[in-house]
Amino acid sequence: MAKTRPEDLDWNNLGFKYHDLPFRWVDKFQDGKWQGGQLTSDSTITFNEAAEELHYGQEIFEGLKAYRRKDGGINLFRPDQNAKRMTKSAERLLMEPYPEDKFIEAVKQVVLANQEFVPPYGSGGTLYLRPFMMGTQSIVGVAPSETYEFRIYATPVGAYVKGLNPMPYVISDYDRAAPYGTGQAKTAGNYASSLMPSLLAKKAGFADALYLDPKEHKYIDEFGGANFFGITKDGQFQTPKSDSILPSITKHSILKIAADLGLDPIETKIPIDNIDQFAEAGAMGTAAVISPVGSLTYQDKKYSFGNEKEAGPITQKLYDTLTGIQFGDLEDKYNWTIKLS
């Protein structure tokens, strides 16, 4: 695959797809230690056919972004939290955690090495970073690998869900993760299990599927790639509390912002039977940012939020505040951003 050049890109219409940029980070765990890591131009990975990751799914990943400020500089948003979450994912899957300080330094190096691909301010684009780690040992019996490869690639992207346009979603009959399973780890298998329900939802005319808790199917869990939130009719911000959903860095950031906006935010079990308590609803995550939910269909009944044509005023305010901090347009009183240039 030929390397992408900046002049090949339409910054205002990037979409959400992969571009083979000049540099990525690679490090290997072998002989009981990480080898140090380095930037490389090689975007290919070579496995033995019996590699752990290919057969037993010992793989984890992260997602974060770099943002072009109005003055031309570049911001990172809370990479320390991605490092911590990746450590927890590694521990859950019996993998060797990548040192968190080295994780942050590697992210910085990848961004700076590819900085001409950070989309211009005002284009709506960002540089998406995908750190990931996989077990590489050749194994036939089920056991954790003793060798790992850690990599970070970058690709310029537009909005995962374009614009703050409310979209229709449906409650899935499938489960994203098992009770007491790997739902809180960012591992590939959780996303593989969401492919079919997502496709079925889209074929039925919905944007995607929303899952209920896998134990009782009574409470809202999350979307396939984002957390759920709702704004009650009396103005409270609510988001699900569950042991089977991924702890979202975007969610925890918005919880703090919502508190400062006087929305009395809480993480709580949200019964699906109480869905009509919300005046606004949305999805939130690194890729989704904040995407308004226009309606939810559950057991053939449609529940609408707002007028289904535009984001509600609170959703809009949360979006403007979060992205204002990320792009450097608003004061970062939380010390969440790192200026790379």
mmCIF file of C-alpha atoms in Angstrom:
data_model
loop_
_atom_site.group_PDB
_atom_site.id
_atom_site.type_symbol
_atom_site.label_atom_id
_atom_site.label_comp_id
_atom_site.label_asym_id
_atom_site.label_seq_id
_atom_site.Cartn_x
_atom_site.Cartn_y
_atom_site.Cartn_z
ATOM 1 C CA MET A 1 0.000 0.000 0.000
ATOM 2 C CA ALA A 2 1.365 3.411 -0.993
ATOM 3 C CA LYS A 3 1.886 5.897 1.811
ATOM 4 C CA THR A 4 -0.697 8.670 2.066
ATOM 5 C CA ARG A 5 0.488 12.209 1.319
ATOM 6 C CA PRO A 6 -1.084 15.351 2.809
ATOM 7 C CA GLU A 7 -1.937 16.632 -0.665
ATOM 8 C CA ASP A 8 -3.989 13.466 -1.289
ATOM 9 C CA LEU A 9 -6.482 14.350 1.433
ATOM 10 C CA ASP A 10 -9.709 16.344 1.310
ATOM 11 C CA TRP A 11 -9.565 17.716 4.852
ATOM 12 C CA ASN A 12 -13.245 18.623 4.934
ATOM 13 C CA ASN A 13 -14.427 15.178 3.795
ATOM 14 C CA LEU A 14 -12.115 12.681 5.456
ATOM 15 C CA GLY A 15 -14.648 10.116 6.582
ATOM 16 C CA PHE A 16 -13.629 7.607 9.238
ATOM 17 C CA LYS A 17 -11.147 5.313 7.531
ATOM 18 C CA TYR A 18 -7.541 4.162 7.503
ATOM 19 C CA HIS A 19 -4.705 6.018 5.780
ATOM 20 C CA ASP A 20 -1.192 4.551 5.692
ATOM 21 C CA LEU A 21 0.853 7.393 7.216
ATOM 22 C CA PRO A 22 4.655 7.595 7.225
ATOM 23 C CA PHE A 23 5.272 6.575 10.857
ATOM 24 C CA ARG A 24 3.962 4.375 13.649
ATOM 25 C CA TRP A 25 5.373 3.037 16.931
ATOM 26 C CA VAL A 26 6.377 -0.556 17.565
ATOM 27 C CA ASP A 27 7.731 -2.347 20.638
ATOM 28 C CA LYS A 28 8.013 -6.021 21.531
ATOM 29 C CA PHE A 29 7.860 -7.910 24.815
ATOM 30 C CA GLN A 30 10.245 -10.847 24.782
ATOM 31 C CA ASP A 31 12.734 -12.431 27.153
ATOM 32 C CA GLY A 32 10.664 -11.019 30.003
ATOM 33 C CA LYS A 33 10.905 -7.321 29.095
ATOM 34 C CA TRP A 34 9.832 -4.627 26.651
ATOM 35 C CA GLN A 35 12.625 -3.914 24.197
ATOM 36 C CA GLY A 36 12.450 -0.100 24.166
ATOM 37 C CA GLY A 37 10.341 0.695 21.124
ATOM 38 C CA GLN A 38 10.886 2.922 18.109
ATOM 39 C CA LEU A 39 9.185 4.654 15.234
ATOM 40 C CA THR A 40 8.963 2.650 12.036
ATOM 41 C CA SER A 41 7.694 3.265 8.518
ATOM 42 C CA ASP A 42 6.639 -0.374 8.115
ATOM 43 C CA SER A 43 2.858 -0.748 8.413
ATOM 44 C CA THR A 44 2.861 -4.533 7.995
ATOM 45 C CA ILE A 45 2.879 -7.135 10.774
ATOM 46 C CA THR A 46 4.122 -10.686 10.337
ATOM 47 C CA PHE A 47 2.663 -13.525 12.451
ATOM 48 C CA ASN A 48 3.270 -17.200 12.727
ATOM 49 C CA GLU A 49 0.099 -19.070 11.762
ATOM 50 C CA ALA A 50 -0.246 -20.332 15.350
ATOM 51 C CA ALA A 51 0.025 -16.874 16.947
ATOM 52 C CA GLU A 52 -2.016 -16.483 20.135
ATOM 53 C CA GLU A 53 -3.893 -13.411 18.904
ATOM 54 C CA LEU A 54 -5.169 -15.164 15.802
ATOM 55 C CA HIS A 55 -6.771 -18.099 17.605
ATOM 56 C CA TYR A 56 -7.518 -17.114 21.192
ATOM 57 C CA GLY A 57 -8.143 -13.391 20.833
ATOM 58 C CA GLN A 58 -5.521 -12.090 23.256
ATOM 59 C CA GLU A 59 -5.658 -8.548 21.897
ATOM 60 C CA ILE A 60 -6.483 -5.137 23.342
ATOM 61 C CA PHE A 61 -6.550 -1.617 21.950
ATOM 62 C CA GLU A 62 -7.204 2.035 22.664
ATOM 63 C CA GLY A 63 -8.436 5.079 20.786
ATOM 64 C CA LEU A 64 -7.548 8.738 21.262
ATOM 65 C CA LYS A 65 -7.115 11.859 19.150
ATOM 66 C CA ALA A 66 -4.817 14.782 18.428
ATOM 67 C CA TYR A 67 -6.469 18.156 17.746
ATOM 68 C CA ARG A 68 -5.261 21.140 15.703
ATOM 69 C CA ARG A 69 -5.702 24.388 17.606
ATOM 70 C CA LYS A 70 -6.638 27.705 16.023
ATOM 71 C CA ASP A 71 -3.047 28.956 16.504
ATOM 72 C CA GLY A 72 -1.762 25.954 14.524
ATOM 73 C CA GLY A 73 -0.521 23.996 17.525
ATOM 74 C CA ILE A 74 -1.560 20.474 18.464
ATOM 75 C CA ASN A 75 -3.402 19.205 21.557
ATOM 76 C CA LEU A 76 -3.695 15.728 23.041
ATOM 77 C CA PHE A 77 -6.661 14.967 25.279
ATOM 78 C CA ARG A 78 -6.090 12.931 28.460
ATOM 79 C CA PRO A 79 -3.653 10.312 27.066
ATOM 80 C CA ASP A 80 -2.797 9.339 30.647
ATOM 81 C CA GLN A 81 -6.319 7.968 31.019
ATOM 82 C CA ASN A 82 -5.941 5.867 27.876
ATOM 83 C CA ALA A 83 -2.685 4.515 29.294
ATOM 84 C CA LYS A 84 -4.403 3.569 32.549
ATOM 85 C CA ARG A 85 -7.340 1.942 30.797
ATOM 86 C CA MET A 86 -5.030 -0.073 28.564
ATOM 87 C CA THR A 87 -3.214 -1.323 31.667
ATOM 88 C CA LYS A 88 -6.526 -2.540 33.089
ATOM 89 C CA SER A 89 -7.435 -4.230 29.798
ATOM 90 C CA ALA A 90 -4.028 -5.942 29.736
ATOM 91 C CA GLU A 91 -4.427 -7.191 33.282
ATOM 92 C CA ARG A 92 -7.874 -8.605 32.515
ATOM 93 C CA LEU A 93 -6.520 -10.569 29.540
ATOM 94 C CA LEU A 94 -3.312 -11.677 31.328
ATOM 95 C CA MET A 95 -1.108 -9.564 29.070
ATOM 96 C CA GLU A 96 2.040 -7.667 29.970
ATOM 97 C CA PRO A 97 0.970 -4.014 30.515
ATOM 98 C CA TYR A 98 2.830 -1.419 28.498
ATOM 99 C CA PRO A 99 4.474 1.098 30.875
ATOM 100 C CA GLU A 100 2.139 4.079 31.134
ATOM 101 C CA ASP A 101 4.875 6.708 30.869
ATOM 102 C CA LYS A 102 6.214 5.016 27.728
ATOM 103 C CA PHE A 103 2.670 4.821 26.328
ATOM 104 C CA ILE A 104 2.289 8.602 26.611
ATOM 105 C CA GLU A 105 5.746 9.257 25.157
ATOM 106 C CA ALA A 106 5.070 6.898 22.232
ATOM 107 C CA VAL A 107 1.757 8.664 21.499
ATOM 108 C CA LYS A 108 3.575 12.001 21.432
ATOM 109 C CA GLN A 109 6.254 10.694 19.091
ATOM 110 C CA VAL A 110 3.710 9.252 16.656
ATOM 111 C CA VAL A 111 1.778 12.528 16.533
ATOM 112 C CA LEU A 112 4.872 14.672 16.072
ATOM 113 C CA ALA A 113 6.276 12.356 13.395
ATOM 114 C CA ASN A 114 2.971 12.610 11.483
ATOM 115 C CA GLN A 115 2.035 16.165 12.444
ATOM 116 C CA GLU A 116 1.440 17.304 8.858
ATOM 117 C CA PHE A 117 -1.521 14.906 8.884
ATOM 118 C CA VAL A 118 -3.281 16.533 11.835
ATOM 119 C CA PRO A 119 -6.278 18.099 10.038
ATOM 120 C CA PRO A 120 -6.517 21.900 9.905
ATOM 121 C CA TYR A 121 -8.457 23.753 12.585
ATOM 122 C CA GLY A 122 -12.052 24.266 11.508
ATOM 123 C CA SER A 123 -12.167 21.239 9.196
ATOM 124 C CA GLY A 124 -13.866 19.100 11.825
ATOM 125 C CA GLY A 125 -11.127 16.494 11.463
ATOM 126 C CA THR A 126 -8.693 15.049 13.978
ATOM 127 C CA LEU A 127 -5.735 12.681 13.975
ATOM 128 C CA TYR A 128 -7.020 9.392 15.376
ATOM 129 C CA LEU A 129 -4.503 7.235 17.250
ATOM 130 C CA ARG A 130 -4.920 3.496 17.696
ATOM 131 C CA PRO A 131 -2.576 1.906 20.272
ATOM 132 C CA PHE A 132 -2.953 -1.873 20.318
ATOM 133 C CA MET A 133 -1.258 -4.949 21.717
ATOM 134 C CA MET A 134 -1.453 -8.609 20.759
ATOM 135 C CA GLY A 135 -0.141 -11.946 21.911
ATOM 136 C CA THR A 136 2.352 -13.241 19.348
ATOM 137 C CA GLN A 137 3.580 -16.555 20.758
ATOM 138 C CA SER A 138 2.848 -19.661 18.678
ATOM 139 C CA ILE A 139 0.424 -21.608 20.871
ATOM 140 C CA VAL A 140 -1.851 -24.579 20.193
ATOM 141 C CA GLY A 141 -3.273 -25.188 23.676
ATOM 142 C CA VAL A 142 -5.298 -22.461 25.361
ATOM 143 C CA ALA A 143 -2.845 -20.413 27.466
ATOM 144 C CA PRO A 144 -1.675 -16.791 27.642
ATOM 145 C CA SER A 145 1.147 -15.724 25.378
ATOM 146 C CA GLU A 146 4.617 -14.999 26.735
ATOM 147 C CA THR A 147 5.458 -12.567 23.930
ATOM 148 C CA TYR A 148 3.596 -9.444 22.794
ATOM 149 C CA GLU A 149 3.768 -6.693 20.218
ATOM 150 C CA PHE A 150 2.609 -3.154 21.017
ATOM 151 C CA ARG A 151 1.964 -0.708 18.207
ATOM 152 C CA ILE A 152 0.410 2.718 17.631
ATOM 153 C CA TYR A 153 -0.766 3.844 14.225
ATOM 154 C CA ALA A 154 -2.351 7.170 13.301
ATOM 155 C CA THR A 155 -4.887 8.152 10.667
ATOM 156 C CA PRO A 156 -6.640 11.473 9.949
ATOM 157 C CA VAL A 157 -10.405 11.165 10.348
ATOM 158 C CA GLY A 158 -13.550 13.190 10.084
ATOM 159 C CA ALA A 159 -16.544 12.750 12.357
ATOM 160 C CA TYR A 160 -17.564 9.141 13.109
ATOM 161 C CA VAL A 161 -21.149 10.380 13.151
ATOM 162 C CA LYS A 162 -21.227 13.461 10.931
ATOM 163 C CA GLY A 163 -22.739 16.524 12.527
ATOM 164 C CA LEU A 164 -24.980 16.817 15.556
ATOM 165 C CA ASN A 165 -27.853 15.209 13.722
ATOM 166 C CA PRO A 166 -30.148 13.054 15.885
ATOM 167 C CA MET A 167 -30.276 9.474 14.629
ATOM 168 C CA PRO A 168 -32.668 6.563 15.296
ATOM 169 C CA TYR A 169 -31.397 3.571 17.292
ATOM 170 C CA VAL A 170 -32.885 0.236 18.272
ATOM 171 C CA ILE A 171 -32.571 -1.910 21.407
ATOM 172 C CA SER A 172 -30.805 -5.127 20.409
ATOM 173 C CA ASP A 173 -31.925 -8.610 21.397
ATOM 174 C CA TYR A 174 -28.242 -9.629 21.410
ATOM 175 C CA ASP A 175 -25.643 -9.089 24.136
ATOM 176 C CA ARG A 176 -22.401 -7.199 23.628
ATOM 177 C CA ALA A 177 -20.612 -8.936 26.522
ATOM 178 C CA ALA A 178 -21.288 -11.638 29.101
ATOM 179 C CA PRO A 179 -22.010 -11.058 32.796
ATOM 180 C CA TYR A 180 -18.661 -11.061 34.616
ATOM 181 C CA GLY A 181 -16.976 -11.234 31.209
ATOM 182 C CA THR A 182 -14.653 -8.851 29.375
ATOM 183 C CA GLY A 183 -17.104 -5.980 28.906
ATOM 184 C CA GLN A 184 -14.895 -3.558 30.861
ATOM 185 C CA ALA A 185 -11.811 -4.420 28.789
ATOM 186 C CA LYS A 186 -11.227 -2.861 25.384
ATOM 187 C CA THR A 187 -10.648 -6.128 23.591
ATOM 188 C CA ALA A 188 -11.422 -7.126 20.012
ATOM 189 C CA GLY A 189 -13.876 -9.894 20.912
ATOM 190 C CA ASN A 190 -16.378 -7.444 22.384
ATOM 191 C CA TYR A 191 -16.507 -5.609 19.077
ATOM 192 C CA ALA A 192 -16.674 -8.800 17.018
ATOM 193 C CA SER A 193 -19.812 -9.798 18.921
ATOM 194 C CA SER A 194 -21.426 -6.456 18.036
ATOM 195 C CA LEU A 195 -20.979 -6.806 14.272
ATOM 196 C CA MET A 196 -24.102 -8.857 13.601
ATOM 197 C CA PRO A 197 -26.537 -6.843 15.766
ATOM 198 C CA SER A 198 -25.118 -3.635 14.308
ATOM 199 C CA LEU A 199 -25.625 -4.882 10.757
ATOM 200 C CA LEU A 200 -29.160 -6.036 11.537
ATOM 201 C CA ALA A 201 -29.959 -2.653 13.061
ATOM 202 C CA LYS A 202 -28.659 -0.805 10.009
ATOM 203 C CA LYS A 203 -30.547 -3.072 7.618
ATOM 204 C CA ALA A 204 -33.703 -2.205 9.554
ATOM 205 C CA GLY A 205 -33.070 1.517 9.032
ATOM 206 C CA PHE A 206 -31.416 2.393 12.344
ATOM 207 C CA ALA A 207 -28.062 4.045 12.947
ATOM 208 C CA ASP A 208 -26.933 1.267 15.303
ATOM 209 C CA ALA A 209 -27.943 -0.924 18.233
ATOM 210 C CA LEU A 210 -28.109 -0.173 21.947
ATOM 211 C CA TYR A 211 -27.558 -3.084 24.327
ATOM 212 C CA LEU A 212 -29.240 -3.995 27.592
ATOM 213 C CA ASP A 213 -27.424 -5.508 30.543
ATOM 214 C CA PRO A 214 -26.499 -9.136 29.733
ATOM 215 C CA LYS A 215 -27.667 -10.579 33.043
ATOM 216 C CA GLU A 216 -31.289 -9.438 33.336
ATOM 217 C CA HIS A 217 -31.979 -7.502 30.126
ATOM 218 C CA LYS A 218 -33.664 -4.823 32.220
ATOM 219 C CA TYR A 219 -31.154 -1.966 32.211
ATOM 220 C CA ILE A 220 -29.456 0.095 29.506
ATOM 221 C CA ASP A 221 -25.782 -0.796 28.997
ATOM 222 C CA GLU A 222 -24.117 0.851 25.993
ATOM 223 C CA PHE A 223 -23.897 1.085 22.223
ATOM 224 C CA GLY A 224 -21.431 -1.079 20.303
ATOM 225 C CA GLY A 225 -18.818 1.655 20.303
ATOM 226 C CA ALA A 226 -20.029 4.358 22.683
ATOM 227 C CA ASN A 227 -21.602 4.971 26.092
ATOM 228 C CA PHE A 228 -25.220 6.126 26.529
ATOM 229 C CA PHE A 229 -26.443 9.225 28.316
ATOM 230 C CA GLY A 230 -29.840 10.783 28.884
ATOM 231 C CA ILE A 231 -31.045 14.173 30.105
ATOM 232 C CA THR A 232 -34.171 13.812 32.233
ATOM 233 C CA LYS A 233 -37.117 16.128 31.760
ATOM 234 C CA ASP A 234 -36.088 17.995 34.906
ATOM 235 C CA GLY A 235 -32.544 18.480 33.575
ATOM 236 C CA GLN A 236 -30.433 15.770 35.232
ATOM 237 C CA PHE A 237 -27.597 14.059 33.337
ATOM 238 C CA GLN A 238 -27.721 10.259 33.720
ATOM 239 C CA THR A 239 -25.456 7.534 32.333
ATOM 240 C CA PRO A 240 -25.552 3.787 33.018
ATOM 241 C CA LYS A 241 -23.633 2.188 35.875
ATOM 242 C CA SER A 242 -22.751 -1.379 34.918
ATOM 243 C CA ASP A 243 -20.001 -3.961 35.341
ATOM 244 C CA SER A 244 -20.239 -4.998 31.691
ATOM 245 C CA ILE A 245 -19.592 -1.712 29.864
ATOM 246 C CA LEU A 246 -16.322 -0.066 28.881
ATOM 247 C CA PRO A 247 -15.249 2.755 31.217
ATOM 248 C CA SER A 248 -15.287 5.718 28.851
ATOM 249 C CA ILE A 249 -12.774 8.551 29.116
ATOM 250 C CA THR A 250 -15.217 10.783 27.252
ATOM 251 C CA LYS A 251 -17.979 9.826 29.696
ATOM 252 C CA HIS A 252 -15.935 10.637 32.769
ATOM 253 C CA SER A 253 -14.939 13.951 31.215
ATOM 254 C CA ILE A 254 -18.554 14.809 30.443
ATOM 255 C CA LEU A 255 -19.621 13.831 33.963
ATOM 256 C CA LYS A 256 -17.254 16.502 35.269
ATOM 257 C CA ILE A 257 -18.433 19.081 32.742
ATOM 258 C CA ALA A 258 -22.077 18.266 33.491
ATOM 259 C CA ALA A 259 -21.473 18.802 37.205
ATOM 260 C CA ASP A 260 -20.012 22.236 36.512
ATOM 261 C CA LEU A 261 -23.037 23.040 34.342
ATOM 262 C CA GLY A 262 -25.362 22.256 37.249
ATOM 263 C CA LEU A 263 -26.823 19.068 35.746
ATOM 264 C CA ASP A 264 -26.392 16.991 38.942
ATOM 265 C CA PRO A 265 -24.896 14.067 36.939
ATOM 266 C CA ILE A 266 -25.082 10.494 38.167
ATOM 267 C CA GLU A 267 -24.001 7.044 37.064
ATOM 268 C CA THR A 268 -26.912 4.774 37.870
ATOM 269 C CA LYS A 269 -28.828 1.765 36.669
ATOM 270 C CA ILE A 270 -31.280 2.992 34.032
ATOM 271 C CA PRO A 271 -34.256 0.658 33.560
ATOM 272 C CA ILE A 272 -35.258 0.397 29.935
ATOM 273 C CA ASP A 273 -38.862 0.685 31.105
ATOM 274 C CA ASN A 274 -38.024 4.235 32.280
ATOM 275 C CA ILE A 275 -36.675 5.395 28.920
ATOM 276 C CA ASP A 276 -39.489 7.910 28.515
ATOM 277 C CA GLN A 277 -38.098 9.947 31.434
ATOM 278 C CA PHE A 278 -35.537 11.529 29.087
ATOM 279 C CA ALA A 279 -36.020 14.736 27.139
ATOM 280 C CA GLU A 280 -32.638 14.276 25.399
ATOM 281 C CA ALA A 281 -30.375 11.277 24.813
ATOM 282 C CA GLY A 282 -27.047 10.619 23.162
ATOM 283 C CA ALA A 283 -23.974 8.475 22.565
ATOM 284 C CA MET A 284 -20.532 9.533 23.781
ATOM 285 C CA GLY A 285 -17.024 8.247 23.130
ATOM 286 C CA THR A 286 -13.699 9.111 21.503
ATOM 287 C CA ALA A 287 -14.953 8.330 17.998
ATOM 288 C CA ALA A 288 -18.566 9.409 18.500
ATOM 289 C CA VAL A 289 -17.635 12.480 20.608
ATOM 290 C CA ILE A 290 -21.257 13.351 21.467
ATOM 291 C CA SER A 291 -23.901 12.149 19.035
ATOM 292 C CA PRO A 292 -27.572 12.902 19.766
ATOM 293 C CA VAL A 293 -30.075 10.051 19.751
ATOM 294 C CA GLY A 294 -33.294 11.055 18.030
ATOM 295 C CA SER A 295 -35.241 7.961 18.985
ATOM 296 C CA LEU A 296 -34.980 4.496 20.509
ATOM 297 C CA THR A 297 -37.150 1.622 19.376
ATOM 298 C CA TYR A 298 -37.805 -1.093 21.953
ATOM 299 C CA GLN A 299 -40.153 -4.017 21.431
ATOM 300 C CA ASP A 300 -41.589 -2.282 18.359
ATOM 301 C CA LYS A 301 -42.369 0.898 20.296
ATOM 302 C CA LYS A 302 -40.589 4.111 19.362
ATOM 303 C CA TYR A 303 -39.470 6.583 22.022
ATOM 304 C CA SER A 304 -38.541 10.020 20.674
ATOM 305 C CA PHE A 305 -36.278 12.658 22.207
ATOM 306 C CA GLY A 306 -36.814 16.293 21.318
ATOM 307 C CA ASN A 307 -37.944 16.984 17.797
ATOM 308 C CA GLU A 308 -35.629 14.324 16.273
ATOM 309 C CA LYS A 309 -34.258 16.996 13.915
ATOM 310 C CA GLU A 310 -31.682 18.862 16.003
ATOM 311 C CA ALA A 311 -29.608 18.311 19.109
ATOM 312 C CA GLY A 312 -31.256 19.332 22.370
ATOM 313 C CA PRO A 313 -29.885 22.444 24.111
ATOM 314 C CA ILE A 314 -28.079 20.514 26.869
ATOM 315 C CA THR A 315 -26.547 18.014 24.438
ATOM 316 C CA GLN A 316 -25.359 20.954 22.335
ATOM 317 C CA LYS A 317 -23.841 22.685 25.371
ATOM 318 C CA LEU A 318 -22.007 19.530 26.452
ATOM 319 C CA TYR A 319 -20.653 19.056 22.921
ATOM 320 C CA ASP A 320 -19.529 22.660 22.602
ATOM 321 C CA THR A 321 -17.786 22.575 25.987
ATOM 322 C CA LEU A 322 -15.994 19.263 25.427
ATOM 323 C CA THR A 323 -14.807 20.069 21.904
ATOM 324 C CA GLY A 324 -13.955 23.629 22.939
ATOM 325 C CA ILE A 325 -11.505 22.224 25.491
ATOM 326 C CA GLN A 326 -10.132 19.603 23.104
ATOM 327 C CA PHE A 327 -9.444 22.118 20.309
ATOM 328 C CA GLY A 328 -8.142 24.775 22.691
ATOM 329 C CA ASP A 329 -10.991 27.242 22.177
ATOM 330 C CA LEU A 330 -12.045 27.162 25.835
ATOM 331 C CA GLU A 331 -9.991 27.382 28.991
ATOM 332 C CA ASP A 332 -8.880 23.937 30.154
ATOM 333 C CA LYS A 333 -9.415 24.383 33.878
ATOM 334 C CA TYR A 334 -9.229 20.616 34.344
ATOM 335 C CA ASN A 335 -5.677 20.276 32.940
ATOM 336 C CA TRP A 336 -6.863 17.592 30.534
ATOM 337 C CA THR A 337 -4.963 18.711 27.440
ATOM 338 C CA ILE A 338 -1.280 18.420 26.554
ATOM 339 C CA LYS A 339 0.139 20.937 24.114
ATOM 340 C CA LEU A 340 2.578 19.245 21.748
ATOM 341 C CA SER A 341 3.365 22.376 19.777
#
